[in-house]
Coordinates of C-alpha atoms and ligand atoms in Angstrom, one line a residue:
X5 CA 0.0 23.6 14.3
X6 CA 0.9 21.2 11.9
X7 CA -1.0 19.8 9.0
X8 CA -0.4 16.3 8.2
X9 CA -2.4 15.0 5.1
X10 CA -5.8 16.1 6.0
X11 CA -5.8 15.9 9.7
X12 CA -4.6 18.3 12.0
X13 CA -1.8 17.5 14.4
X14 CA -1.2 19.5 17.0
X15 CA 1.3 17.7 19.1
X16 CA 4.6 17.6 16.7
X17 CA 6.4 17.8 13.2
X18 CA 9.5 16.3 12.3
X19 CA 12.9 18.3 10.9
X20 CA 14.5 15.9 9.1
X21 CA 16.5 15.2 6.2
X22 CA 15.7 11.9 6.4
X23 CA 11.7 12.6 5.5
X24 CA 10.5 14.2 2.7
X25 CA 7.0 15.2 2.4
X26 CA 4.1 16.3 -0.1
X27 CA 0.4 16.3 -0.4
X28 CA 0.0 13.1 -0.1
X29 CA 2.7 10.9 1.0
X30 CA 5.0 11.4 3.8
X31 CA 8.7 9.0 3.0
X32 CA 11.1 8.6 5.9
X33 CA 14.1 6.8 5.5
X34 CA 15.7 4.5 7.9
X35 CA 19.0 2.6 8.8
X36 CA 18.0 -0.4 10.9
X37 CA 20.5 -2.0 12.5
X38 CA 20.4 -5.5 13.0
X39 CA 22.3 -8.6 14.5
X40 CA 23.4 -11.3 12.0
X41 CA 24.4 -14.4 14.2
X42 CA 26.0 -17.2 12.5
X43 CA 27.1 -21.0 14.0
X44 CA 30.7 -21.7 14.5
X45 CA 30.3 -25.3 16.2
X46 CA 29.2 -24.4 19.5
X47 CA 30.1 -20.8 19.5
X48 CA 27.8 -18.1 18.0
X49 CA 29.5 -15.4 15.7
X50 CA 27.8 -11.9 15.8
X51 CA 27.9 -9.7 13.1
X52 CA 25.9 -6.1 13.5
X53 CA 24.5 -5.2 10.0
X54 CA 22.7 -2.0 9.1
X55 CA 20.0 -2.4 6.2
X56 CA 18.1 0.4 4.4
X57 CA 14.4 0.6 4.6
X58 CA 12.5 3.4 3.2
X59 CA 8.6 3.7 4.5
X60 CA 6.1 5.5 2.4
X61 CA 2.9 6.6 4.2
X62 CA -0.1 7.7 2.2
X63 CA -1.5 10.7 4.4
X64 CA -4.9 10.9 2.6
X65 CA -7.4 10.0 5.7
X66 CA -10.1 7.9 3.8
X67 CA -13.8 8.0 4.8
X68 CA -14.4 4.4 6.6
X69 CA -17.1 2.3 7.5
X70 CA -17.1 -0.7 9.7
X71 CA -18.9 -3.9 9.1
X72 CA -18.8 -6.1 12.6
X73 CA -20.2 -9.7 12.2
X74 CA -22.3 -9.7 15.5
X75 CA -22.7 -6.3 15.8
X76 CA -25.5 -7.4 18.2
X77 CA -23.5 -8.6 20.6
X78 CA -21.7 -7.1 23.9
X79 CA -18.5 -6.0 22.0
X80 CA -20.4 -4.7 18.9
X81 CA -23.2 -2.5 21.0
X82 CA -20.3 -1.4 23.5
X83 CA -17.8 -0.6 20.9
X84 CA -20.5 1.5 18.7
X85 CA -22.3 3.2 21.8
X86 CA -19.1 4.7 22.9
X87 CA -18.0 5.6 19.7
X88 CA -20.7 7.8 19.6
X89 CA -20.6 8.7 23.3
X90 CA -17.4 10.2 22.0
X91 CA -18.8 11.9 18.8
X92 CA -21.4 13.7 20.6
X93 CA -19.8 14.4 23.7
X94 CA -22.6 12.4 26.0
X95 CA -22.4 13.1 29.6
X96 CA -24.0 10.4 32.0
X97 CA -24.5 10.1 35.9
X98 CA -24.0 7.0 38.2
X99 CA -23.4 6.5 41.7
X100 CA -20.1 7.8 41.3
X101 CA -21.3 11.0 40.1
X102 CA -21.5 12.7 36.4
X103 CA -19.4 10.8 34.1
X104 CA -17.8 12.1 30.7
X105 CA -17.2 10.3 27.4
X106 CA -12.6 8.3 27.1
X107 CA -11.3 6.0 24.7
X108 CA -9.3 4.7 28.2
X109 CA -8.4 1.4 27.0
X110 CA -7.1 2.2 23.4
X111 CA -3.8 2.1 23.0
X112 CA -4.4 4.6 19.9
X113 CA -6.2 7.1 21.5
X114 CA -5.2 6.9 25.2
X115 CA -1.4 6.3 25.1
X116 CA 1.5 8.1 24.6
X117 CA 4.7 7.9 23.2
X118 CA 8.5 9.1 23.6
X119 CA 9.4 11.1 20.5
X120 CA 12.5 12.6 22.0
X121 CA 13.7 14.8 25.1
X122 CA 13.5 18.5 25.6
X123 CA 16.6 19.3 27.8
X124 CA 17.0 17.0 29.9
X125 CA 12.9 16.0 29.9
X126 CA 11.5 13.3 28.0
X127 CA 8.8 14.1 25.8
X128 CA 5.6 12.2 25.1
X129 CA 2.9 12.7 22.3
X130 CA -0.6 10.8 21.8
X131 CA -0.2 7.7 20.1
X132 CA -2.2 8.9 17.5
X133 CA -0.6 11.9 16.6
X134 CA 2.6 10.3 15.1
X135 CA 1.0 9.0 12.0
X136 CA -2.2 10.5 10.3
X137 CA -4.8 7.7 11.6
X138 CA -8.4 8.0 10.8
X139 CA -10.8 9.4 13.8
X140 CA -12.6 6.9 15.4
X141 CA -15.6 9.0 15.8
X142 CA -15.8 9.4 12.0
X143 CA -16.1 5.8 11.7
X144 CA -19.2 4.8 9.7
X145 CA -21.2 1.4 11.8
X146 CA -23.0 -1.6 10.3
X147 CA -22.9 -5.1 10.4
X148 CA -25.0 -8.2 10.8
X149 CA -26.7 -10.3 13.8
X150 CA -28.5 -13.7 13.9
X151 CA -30.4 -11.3 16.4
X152 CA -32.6 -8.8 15.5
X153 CA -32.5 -6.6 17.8
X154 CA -32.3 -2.9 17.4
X155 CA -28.7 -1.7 18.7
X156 CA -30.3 0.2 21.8
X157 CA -32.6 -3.0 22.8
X158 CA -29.1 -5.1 22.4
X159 CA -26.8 -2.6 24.6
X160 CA -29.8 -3.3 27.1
X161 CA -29.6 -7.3 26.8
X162 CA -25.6 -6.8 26.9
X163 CA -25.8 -5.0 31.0
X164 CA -22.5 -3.6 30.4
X165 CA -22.9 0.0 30.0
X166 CA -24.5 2.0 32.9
X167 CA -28.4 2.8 32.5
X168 CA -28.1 6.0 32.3
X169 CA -25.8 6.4 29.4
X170 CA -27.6 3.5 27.6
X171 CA -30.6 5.9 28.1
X172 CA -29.2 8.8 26.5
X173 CA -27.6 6.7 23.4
X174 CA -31.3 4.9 22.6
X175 CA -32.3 7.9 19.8
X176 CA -29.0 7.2 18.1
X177 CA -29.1 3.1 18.7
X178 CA -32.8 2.2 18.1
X179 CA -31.7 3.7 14.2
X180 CA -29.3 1.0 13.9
X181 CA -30.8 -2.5 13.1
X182 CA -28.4 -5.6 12.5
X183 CA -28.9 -6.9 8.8
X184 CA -29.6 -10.6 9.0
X185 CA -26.8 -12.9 9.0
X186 CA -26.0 -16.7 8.0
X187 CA -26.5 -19.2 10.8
X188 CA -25.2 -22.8 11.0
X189 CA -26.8 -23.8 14.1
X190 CA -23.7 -27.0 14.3
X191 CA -21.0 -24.1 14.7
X192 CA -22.0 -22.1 17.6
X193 CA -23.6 -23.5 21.1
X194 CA -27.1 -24.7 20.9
X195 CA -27.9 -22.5 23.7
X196 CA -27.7 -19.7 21.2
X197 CA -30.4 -20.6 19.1
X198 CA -33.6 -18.9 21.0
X199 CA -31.7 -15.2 20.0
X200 CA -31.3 -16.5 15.9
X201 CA -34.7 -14.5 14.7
X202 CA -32.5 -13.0 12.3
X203 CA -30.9 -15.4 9.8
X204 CA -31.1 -15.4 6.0
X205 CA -32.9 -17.6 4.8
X206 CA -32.0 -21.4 3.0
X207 CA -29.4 -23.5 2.7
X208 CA -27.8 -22.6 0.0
X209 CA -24.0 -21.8 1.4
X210 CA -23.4 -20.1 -2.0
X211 CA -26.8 -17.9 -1.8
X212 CA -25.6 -16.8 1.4
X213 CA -22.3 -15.4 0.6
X214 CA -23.4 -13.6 -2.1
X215 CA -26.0 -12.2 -0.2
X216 CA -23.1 -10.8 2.3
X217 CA -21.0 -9.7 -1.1
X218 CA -24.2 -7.2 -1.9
X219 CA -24.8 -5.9 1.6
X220 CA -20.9 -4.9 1.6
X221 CA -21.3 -3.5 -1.7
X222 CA -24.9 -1.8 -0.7
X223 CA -23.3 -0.6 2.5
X224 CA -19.9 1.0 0.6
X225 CA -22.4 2.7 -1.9
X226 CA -25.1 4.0 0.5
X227 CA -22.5 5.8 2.6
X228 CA -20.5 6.8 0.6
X229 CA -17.1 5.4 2.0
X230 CA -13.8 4.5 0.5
X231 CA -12.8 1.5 2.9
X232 CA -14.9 -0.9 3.9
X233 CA -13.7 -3.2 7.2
X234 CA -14.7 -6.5 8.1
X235 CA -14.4 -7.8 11.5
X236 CA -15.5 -10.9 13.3
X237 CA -17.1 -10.0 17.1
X238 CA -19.5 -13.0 16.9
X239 CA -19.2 -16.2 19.2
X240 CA -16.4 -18.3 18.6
X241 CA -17.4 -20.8 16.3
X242 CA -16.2 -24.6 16.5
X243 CA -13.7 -25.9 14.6
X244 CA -14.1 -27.1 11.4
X245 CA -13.2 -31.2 11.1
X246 CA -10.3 -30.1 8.7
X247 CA -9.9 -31.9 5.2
X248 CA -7.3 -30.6 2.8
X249 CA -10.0 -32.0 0.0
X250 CA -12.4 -29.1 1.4
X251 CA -10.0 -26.3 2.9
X252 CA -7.0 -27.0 1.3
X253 CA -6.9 -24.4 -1.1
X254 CA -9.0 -21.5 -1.7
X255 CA -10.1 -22.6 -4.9
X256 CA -11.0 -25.9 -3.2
X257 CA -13.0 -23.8 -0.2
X258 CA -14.8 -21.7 -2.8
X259 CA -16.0 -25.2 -4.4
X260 CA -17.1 -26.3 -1.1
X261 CA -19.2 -23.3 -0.6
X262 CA -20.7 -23.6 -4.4
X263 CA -21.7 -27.3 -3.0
X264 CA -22.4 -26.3 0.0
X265 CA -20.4 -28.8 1.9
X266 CA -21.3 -29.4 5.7
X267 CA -17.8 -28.6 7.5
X268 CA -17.6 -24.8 6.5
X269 CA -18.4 -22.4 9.5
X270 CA -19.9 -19.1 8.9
X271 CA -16.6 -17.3 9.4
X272 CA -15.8 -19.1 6.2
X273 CA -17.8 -17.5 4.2
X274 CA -17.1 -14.1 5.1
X275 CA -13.4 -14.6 4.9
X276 CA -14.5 -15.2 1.2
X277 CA -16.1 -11.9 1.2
X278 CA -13.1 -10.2 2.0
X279 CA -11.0 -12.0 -0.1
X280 CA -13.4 -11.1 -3.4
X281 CA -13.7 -7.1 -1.9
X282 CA -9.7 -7.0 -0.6
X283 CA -10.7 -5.7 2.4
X284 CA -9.6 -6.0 5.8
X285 CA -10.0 -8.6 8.7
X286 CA -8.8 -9.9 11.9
X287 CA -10.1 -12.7 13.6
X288 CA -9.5 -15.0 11.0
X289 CA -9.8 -18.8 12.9
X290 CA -8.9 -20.5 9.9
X291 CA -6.5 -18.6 8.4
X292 CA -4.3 -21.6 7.4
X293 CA -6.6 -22.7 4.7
X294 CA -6.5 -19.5 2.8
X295 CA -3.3 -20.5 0.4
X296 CA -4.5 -17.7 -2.3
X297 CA -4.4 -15.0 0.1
X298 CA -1.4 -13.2 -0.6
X299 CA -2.4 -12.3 -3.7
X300 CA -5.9 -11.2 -2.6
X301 CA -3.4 -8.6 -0.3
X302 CA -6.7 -9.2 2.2
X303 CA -4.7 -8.2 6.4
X304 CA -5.1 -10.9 8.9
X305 CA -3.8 -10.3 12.4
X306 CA -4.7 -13.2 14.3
X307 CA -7.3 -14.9 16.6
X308 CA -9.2 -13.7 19.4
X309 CA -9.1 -10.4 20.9
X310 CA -5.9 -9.5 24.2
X311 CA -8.1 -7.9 26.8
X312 CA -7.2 -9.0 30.3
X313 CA -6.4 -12.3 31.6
X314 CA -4.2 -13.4 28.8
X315 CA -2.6 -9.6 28.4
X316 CA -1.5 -10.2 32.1
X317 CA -0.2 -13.7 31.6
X318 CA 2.0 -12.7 28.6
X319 CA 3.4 -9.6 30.7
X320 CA 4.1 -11.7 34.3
X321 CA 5.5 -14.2 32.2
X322 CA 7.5 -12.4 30.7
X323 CA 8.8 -10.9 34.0
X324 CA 9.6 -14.2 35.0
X325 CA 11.6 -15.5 32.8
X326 CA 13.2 -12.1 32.2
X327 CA 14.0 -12.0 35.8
X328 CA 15.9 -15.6 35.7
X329 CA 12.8 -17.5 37.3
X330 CA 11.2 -20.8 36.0
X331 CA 7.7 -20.4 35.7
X332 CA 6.5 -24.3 36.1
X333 CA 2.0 -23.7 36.1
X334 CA -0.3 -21.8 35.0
X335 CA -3.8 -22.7 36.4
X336 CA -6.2 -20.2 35.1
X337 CA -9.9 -20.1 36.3
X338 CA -12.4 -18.0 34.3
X339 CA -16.1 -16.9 35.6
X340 CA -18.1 -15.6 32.6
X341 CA -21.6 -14.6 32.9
X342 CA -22.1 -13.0 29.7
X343 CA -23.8 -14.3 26.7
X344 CA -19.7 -15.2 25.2
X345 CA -19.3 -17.7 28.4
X346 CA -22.9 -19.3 27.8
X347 CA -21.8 -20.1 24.1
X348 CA -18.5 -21.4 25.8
X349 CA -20.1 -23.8 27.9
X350 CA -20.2 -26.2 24.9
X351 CA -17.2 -28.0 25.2
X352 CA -16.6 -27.7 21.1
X353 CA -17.1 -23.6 21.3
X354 CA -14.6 -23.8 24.2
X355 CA -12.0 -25.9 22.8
X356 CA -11.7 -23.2 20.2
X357 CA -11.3 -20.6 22.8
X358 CA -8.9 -22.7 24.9
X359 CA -6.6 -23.2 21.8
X360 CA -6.5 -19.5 21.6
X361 CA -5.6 -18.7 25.3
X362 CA -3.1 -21.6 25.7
X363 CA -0.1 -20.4 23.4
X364 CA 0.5 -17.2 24.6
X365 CA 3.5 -18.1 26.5
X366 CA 5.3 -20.5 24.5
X367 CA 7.6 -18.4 23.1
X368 CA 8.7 -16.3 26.4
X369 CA 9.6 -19.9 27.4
X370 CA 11.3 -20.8 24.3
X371 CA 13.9 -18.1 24.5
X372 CA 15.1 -18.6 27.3
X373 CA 17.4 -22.1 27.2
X374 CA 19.0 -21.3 30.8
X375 CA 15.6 -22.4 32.7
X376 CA 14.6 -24.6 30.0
X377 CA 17.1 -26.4 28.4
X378 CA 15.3 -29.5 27.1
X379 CA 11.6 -29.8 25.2
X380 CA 10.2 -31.6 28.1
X381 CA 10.9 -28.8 30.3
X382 CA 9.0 -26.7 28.2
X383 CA 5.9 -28.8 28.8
X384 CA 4.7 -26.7 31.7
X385 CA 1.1 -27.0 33.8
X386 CA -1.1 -24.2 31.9
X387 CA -4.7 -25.1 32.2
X388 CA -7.5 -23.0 31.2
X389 CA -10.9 -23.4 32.9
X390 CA -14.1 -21.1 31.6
X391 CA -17.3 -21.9 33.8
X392 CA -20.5 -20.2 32.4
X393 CA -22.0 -18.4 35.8
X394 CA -24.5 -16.2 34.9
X395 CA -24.7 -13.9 38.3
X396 CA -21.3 -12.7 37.2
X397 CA -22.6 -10.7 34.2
X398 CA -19.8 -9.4 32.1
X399 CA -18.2 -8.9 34.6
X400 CA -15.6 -12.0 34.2
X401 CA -13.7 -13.3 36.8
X402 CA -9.8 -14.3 35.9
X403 CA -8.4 -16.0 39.0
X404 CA -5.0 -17.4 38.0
X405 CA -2.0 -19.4 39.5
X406 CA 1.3 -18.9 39.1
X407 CA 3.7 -21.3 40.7
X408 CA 7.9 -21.0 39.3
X409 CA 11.1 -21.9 40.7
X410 CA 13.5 -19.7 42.1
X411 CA 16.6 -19.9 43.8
X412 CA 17.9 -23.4 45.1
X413 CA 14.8 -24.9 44.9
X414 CA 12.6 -22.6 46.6
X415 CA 8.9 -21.4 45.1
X416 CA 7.1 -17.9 44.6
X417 CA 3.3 -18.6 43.8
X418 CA 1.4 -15.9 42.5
X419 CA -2.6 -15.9 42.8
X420 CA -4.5 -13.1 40.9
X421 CA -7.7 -12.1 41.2
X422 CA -8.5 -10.0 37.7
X423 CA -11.9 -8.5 37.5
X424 CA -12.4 -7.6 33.6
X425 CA -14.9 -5.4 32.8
X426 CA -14.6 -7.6 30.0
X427 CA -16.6 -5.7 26.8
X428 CA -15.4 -2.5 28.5
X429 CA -11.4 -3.8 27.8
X430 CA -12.7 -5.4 24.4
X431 CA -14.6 -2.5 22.8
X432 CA -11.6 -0.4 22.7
X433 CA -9.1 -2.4 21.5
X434 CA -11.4 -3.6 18.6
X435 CA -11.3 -0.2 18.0
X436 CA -7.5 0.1 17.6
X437 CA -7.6 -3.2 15.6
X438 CA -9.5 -1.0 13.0
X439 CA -7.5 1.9 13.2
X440 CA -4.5 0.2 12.8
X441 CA -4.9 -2.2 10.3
X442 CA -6.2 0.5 8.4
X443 CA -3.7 2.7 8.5
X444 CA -1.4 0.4 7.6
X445 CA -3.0 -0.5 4.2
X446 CA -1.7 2.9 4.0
X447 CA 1.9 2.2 4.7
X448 CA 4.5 0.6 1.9
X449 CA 8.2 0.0 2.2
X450 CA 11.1 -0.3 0.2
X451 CA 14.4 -2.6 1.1
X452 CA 17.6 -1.5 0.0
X453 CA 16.2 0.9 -2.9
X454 CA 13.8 -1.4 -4.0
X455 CA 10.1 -0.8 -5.5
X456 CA 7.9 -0.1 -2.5
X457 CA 5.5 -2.6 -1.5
X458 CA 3.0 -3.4 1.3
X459 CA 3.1 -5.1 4.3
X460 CA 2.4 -9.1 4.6
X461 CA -1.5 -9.8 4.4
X462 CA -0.4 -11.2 7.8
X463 CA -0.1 -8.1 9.7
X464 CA 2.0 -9.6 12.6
X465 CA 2.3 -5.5 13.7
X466 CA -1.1 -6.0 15.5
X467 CA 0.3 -9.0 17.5
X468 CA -0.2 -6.9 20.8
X469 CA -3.7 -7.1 20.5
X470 CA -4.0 -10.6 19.4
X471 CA -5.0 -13.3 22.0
X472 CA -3.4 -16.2 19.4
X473 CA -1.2 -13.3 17.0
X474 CA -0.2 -14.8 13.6
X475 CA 3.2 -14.1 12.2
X476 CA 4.2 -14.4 8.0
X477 CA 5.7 -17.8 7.4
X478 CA 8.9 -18.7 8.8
X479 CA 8.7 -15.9 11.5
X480 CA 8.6 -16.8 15.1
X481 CA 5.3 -15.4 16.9
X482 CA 6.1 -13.0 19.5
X483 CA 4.1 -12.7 22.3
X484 CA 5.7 -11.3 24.8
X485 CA 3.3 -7.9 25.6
X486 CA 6.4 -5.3 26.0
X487 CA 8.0 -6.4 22.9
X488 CA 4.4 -6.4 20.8
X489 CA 4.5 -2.9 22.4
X490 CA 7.8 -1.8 21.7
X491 CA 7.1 -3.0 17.9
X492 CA 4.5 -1.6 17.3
X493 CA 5.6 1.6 18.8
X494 CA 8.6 1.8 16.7
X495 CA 7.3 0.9 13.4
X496 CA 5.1 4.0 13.5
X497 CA 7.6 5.9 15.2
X498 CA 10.0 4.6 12.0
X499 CA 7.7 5.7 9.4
X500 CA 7.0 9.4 10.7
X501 CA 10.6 9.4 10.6
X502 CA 11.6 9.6 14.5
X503 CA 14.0 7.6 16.1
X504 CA 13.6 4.2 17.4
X505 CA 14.1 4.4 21.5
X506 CA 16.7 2.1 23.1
X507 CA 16.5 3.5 26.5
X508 CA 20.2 3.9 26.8
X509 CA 19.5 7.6 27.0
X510 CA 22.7 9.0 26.3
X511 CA 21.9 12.0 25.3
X512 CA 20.7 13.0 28.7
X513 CA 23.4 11.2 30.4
X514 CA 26.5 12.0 28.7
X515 CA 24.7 15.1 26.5
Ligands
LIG664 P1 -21.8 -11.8 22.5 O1 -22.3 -13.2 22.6 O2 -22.3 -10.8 23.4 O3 -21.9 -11.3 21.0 C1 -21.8 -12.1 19.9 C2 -22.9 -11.8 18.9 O4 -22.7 -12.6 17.8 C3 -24.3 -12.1 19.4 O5 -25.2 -11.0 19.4 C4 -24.8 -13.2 18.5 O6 -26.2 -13.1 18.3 C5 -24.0 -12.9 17.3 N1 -23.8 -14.1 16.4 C6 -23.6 -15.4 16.6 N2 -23.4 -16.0 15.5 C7 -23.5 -15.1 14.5 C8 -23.4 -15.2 13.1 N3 -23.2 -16.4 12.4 N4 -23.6 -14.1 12.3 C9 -23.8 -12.9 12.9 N5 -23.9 -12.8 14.3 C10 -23.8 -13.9 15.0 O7 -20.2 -12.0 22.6 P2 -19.1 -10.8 22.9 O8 -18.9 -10.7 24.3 O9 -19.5 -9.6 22.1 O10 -17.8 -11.5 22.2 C11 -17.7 -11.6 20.8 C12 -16.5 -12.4 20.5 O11 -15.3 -11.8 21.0 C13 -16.4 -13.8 21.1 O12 -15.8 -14.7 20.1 C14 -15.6 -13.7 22.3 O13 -15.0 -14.9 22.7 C15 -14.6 -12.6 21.8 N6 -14.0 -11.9 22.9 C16 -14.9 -11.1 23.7 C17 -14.4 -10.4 24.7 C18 -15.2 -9.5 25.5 O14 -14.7 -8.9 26.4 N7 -16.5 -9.4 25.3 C19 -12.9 -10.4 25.1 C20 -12.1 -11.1 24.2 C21 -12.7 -11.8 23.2

């Protein structure tokens, strides 16, 4: 057994004279080896480089509590009912039989990785044994709803979890009560207004953010916790109409809250919640406006949540064009029948959704200048289609076409039928979005000796489970799913001071 800050890992320990370790910070050092590629008319010169990094991880596990806005909802009652599933070890039947509590689905939890080989065997550890990462089950809940519905009566509303264990999580759920949120009516479908019994009260967009301010600072203090994390899981707001006078600048935002201008969404003001507290969020829709937020150090990772249909486009595409084939359309076809599509059946609501899910393979196309050599090439068919049907529950229906070019001429079409269990692919993944962002407030660096400092607030790391992944000015936004694996993978891998995997595997070939 090995003791790593306060948590107990089991699965390995590093021998290194790279790492050094104490009580409270672990400090692995690292060579990375890079490409430096320079412009000789129409040749490219190559020159491998090999930079110093140092990464300091703080290995003190803090005591956390969630805050989800729409906590209500089908992700916020799935995510927390399973959480604590897993916490109290509830056992459920169905047809299938007699069910036990998984985090399948998290990458954190449910994953391994390659730390080395043994011999000639390669060996794999949980993902979340690399790194001291905080338990999910010791995860604190709250949040707020424009529904007030107790968290057992929601998980009912939601359908997605089976009866049975809905039953057995009512004594802990009917406890937990959403505190009542802001509501602008303009931002979110009309169809969602019979559910908003729960809604502070006023218009006064200033009240209402400093009414979230004290329930983050009530819910911090009543339990206790050290972090506090934010994270958007309501519907997906309309766009703002955008006006540098009113967005421009965080100052000017702020102002626009004070005077409580029209064309701020809700998400608006608890971005500003975050950025007063520090604290962490995710979905962050209008990040651009934000110019201050650097210095608030608040983490943004990008918009909408990767769960299925677009975490299988951005993996067959990249097949494709890693093979050497042209993709040419992407028709996809989405049947939701959950309370998400009903609020996408407003065309404004969806155009914010269809922004999200259309850039996901822009850059997989990009790189490759042997299929698509001119701009106009790059201009492909990819349409996105959501139709609210209610009979298909959350139980969403991706049916997608691929159609690319092969050899002389010739077509392969994909069609893929992709039935997402959608909250049940969400839930989890929400979960690593916590666990990772959080654990990476932990984590500082150091270039070339340098004083150590943390990670961009835009935490392009998390890019793997980011529909619409933002990346720190001036860096291309990878989407490509392997390679958001793979760097992901390795930055942890990095700071616990293993090495990074190339897959030449030498040692076992020539070892
Ligand atoms: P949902 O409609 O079941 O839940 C959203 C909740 O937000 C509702 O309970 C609603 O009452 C509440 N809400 C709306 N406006 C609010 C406000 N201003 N303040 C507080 N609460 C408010 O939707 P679901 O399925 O949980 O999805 C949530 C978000 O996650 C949506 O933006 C959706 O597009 C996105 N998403 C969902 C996935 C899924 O599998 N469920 C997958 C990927 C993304």
């Amino acid at each position: 057994l090995y003791i790593f800050g306060q948590q107990l890992i089991q699965s390995m320990k590093v021998q290194s004279t790279t790492t050094q370790q104490d009580d409270h910070f672990l400090i692995a050092d690292y060579d990375y080896k890079s490409t430096n590629i320079e412009k000789n008319g129409d040749k490219y010169i190559a020159k491998p480089q090999i930079t110093n990094f140092k990464f300091k991880t703080d290995t003190r596990i803090p005591k956390v509590g969630v805050m989800l806005v729409g906590w209500g909802g089908n992700n916020g009652t799935t995510l927390t009912g399973g959480i604590l599933a897993n916490k109290f070890n509830i056992t459920w039947n169905s047809r299938r039989g007699t069910h036990q509590p998984n985090f399948y689905g998290s990458l954190t939890q449910s994953s391994v990785i390659k730390i080395g080989t043994c011999n000639t065997e390669e060996v794999f550890v949980p993902f979340k044994d690399v790194l001291p990462m905080v338990n999910p089950c010791d995860i604190v809940f709250g949040g707020w709803d424009i529904s007030s519905l107790n968290l057992a009566d929601a998980m009912g509303r939601a359908q997605v979890v089976d009866y049975d264990l809905q039953q057995k999580l009512r004594p802990y759920l009917e406890k937990l009560v959403p505190l009542p949120s802001i509501y602008y009516p303009d931002f979110i479908a009309a169809n969602q207004g019979d559910r908003a019994d729960n809604v502070i009260p006023g218009n006064n967009k200033l009240e209402h953010l400093n009414t979230i301010r004290k329930n983050i600072a009530d819910f911090k203090q009543q339990n206790n916790l050290d972090k506090v994390i934010l994270l958007w899981t309501a519907n997906t707001e309309r766009f703002c109409v955008e006006d540098p006078n009113v967005h421009g600048t965080a100052e000017k935002l702020m102002k626009s809250i004070e005077s409580s201008h029209p064309e701020n969404q809700c998400i608006n003001n608890f971005c500003m919640c975050c950025l007063f507290r520090r604290m962490l969020i995710h979905q962050w829709i209008t990040i651009k406006y934000y110019c201050s937020r650097k210095k608030a150090g608040v983490f943004v990772a990008g918009d909408d949540f990767k769960t299925g249909q677009t975490k299988f486009k951005t993996c067959l595409v990249e097949y494709l064009v890693g093979a050497g084939i042209k993709p040419k359309a992407i028709i996809s076809y989405n049947h939701l029948g959950n309370n998400d599509g009903k609020n996408l059946s407003q065309e404004s609501c969806f155009k914010s959704k269809e922004r999200s899910k259309k850039t996901c393979v822009d850059d997989i196309l990009e790189s490759n200048k042997v299929l698509y050599p001119t701009e106009e090439e790059l201009n492909i068919d990819h349409t996105i289609v959501i139709k609210y049907c209610p009979e298909t529950g959350d139980s969403k229906k991706a049916m997608d076409e691929y159609i690319a070019e092969i050899f002389l001429g010739g077509r392969q079409t994909f069609a893929v039928y992709n039935v997402c269990e959608d909250s049940l692919l969400a839930a989890p993944l929400i979960m690593d979005l916590l666990l990772l962002c959080e654990l990476f407030e932990r984590i500082q660096f150091s270039k070339d000796s340098s004083e150590f400092q943390r990670f961009d607030t835009v935490l392009s790391w998390l890019s793997y489970l980011m529909k619409a992944p933002k990346s720190e000015s001036g860096i291309t936004t990878i989407n490509a799913l392997s390679r958001q694996r793979a760097m992901l993978e390795n930055l942890v891998k990095v700071c616990a001071g293993l090495t990074v995997d190339d897959n030449l595997r030498l040692e076992v070939r020539y070892g």
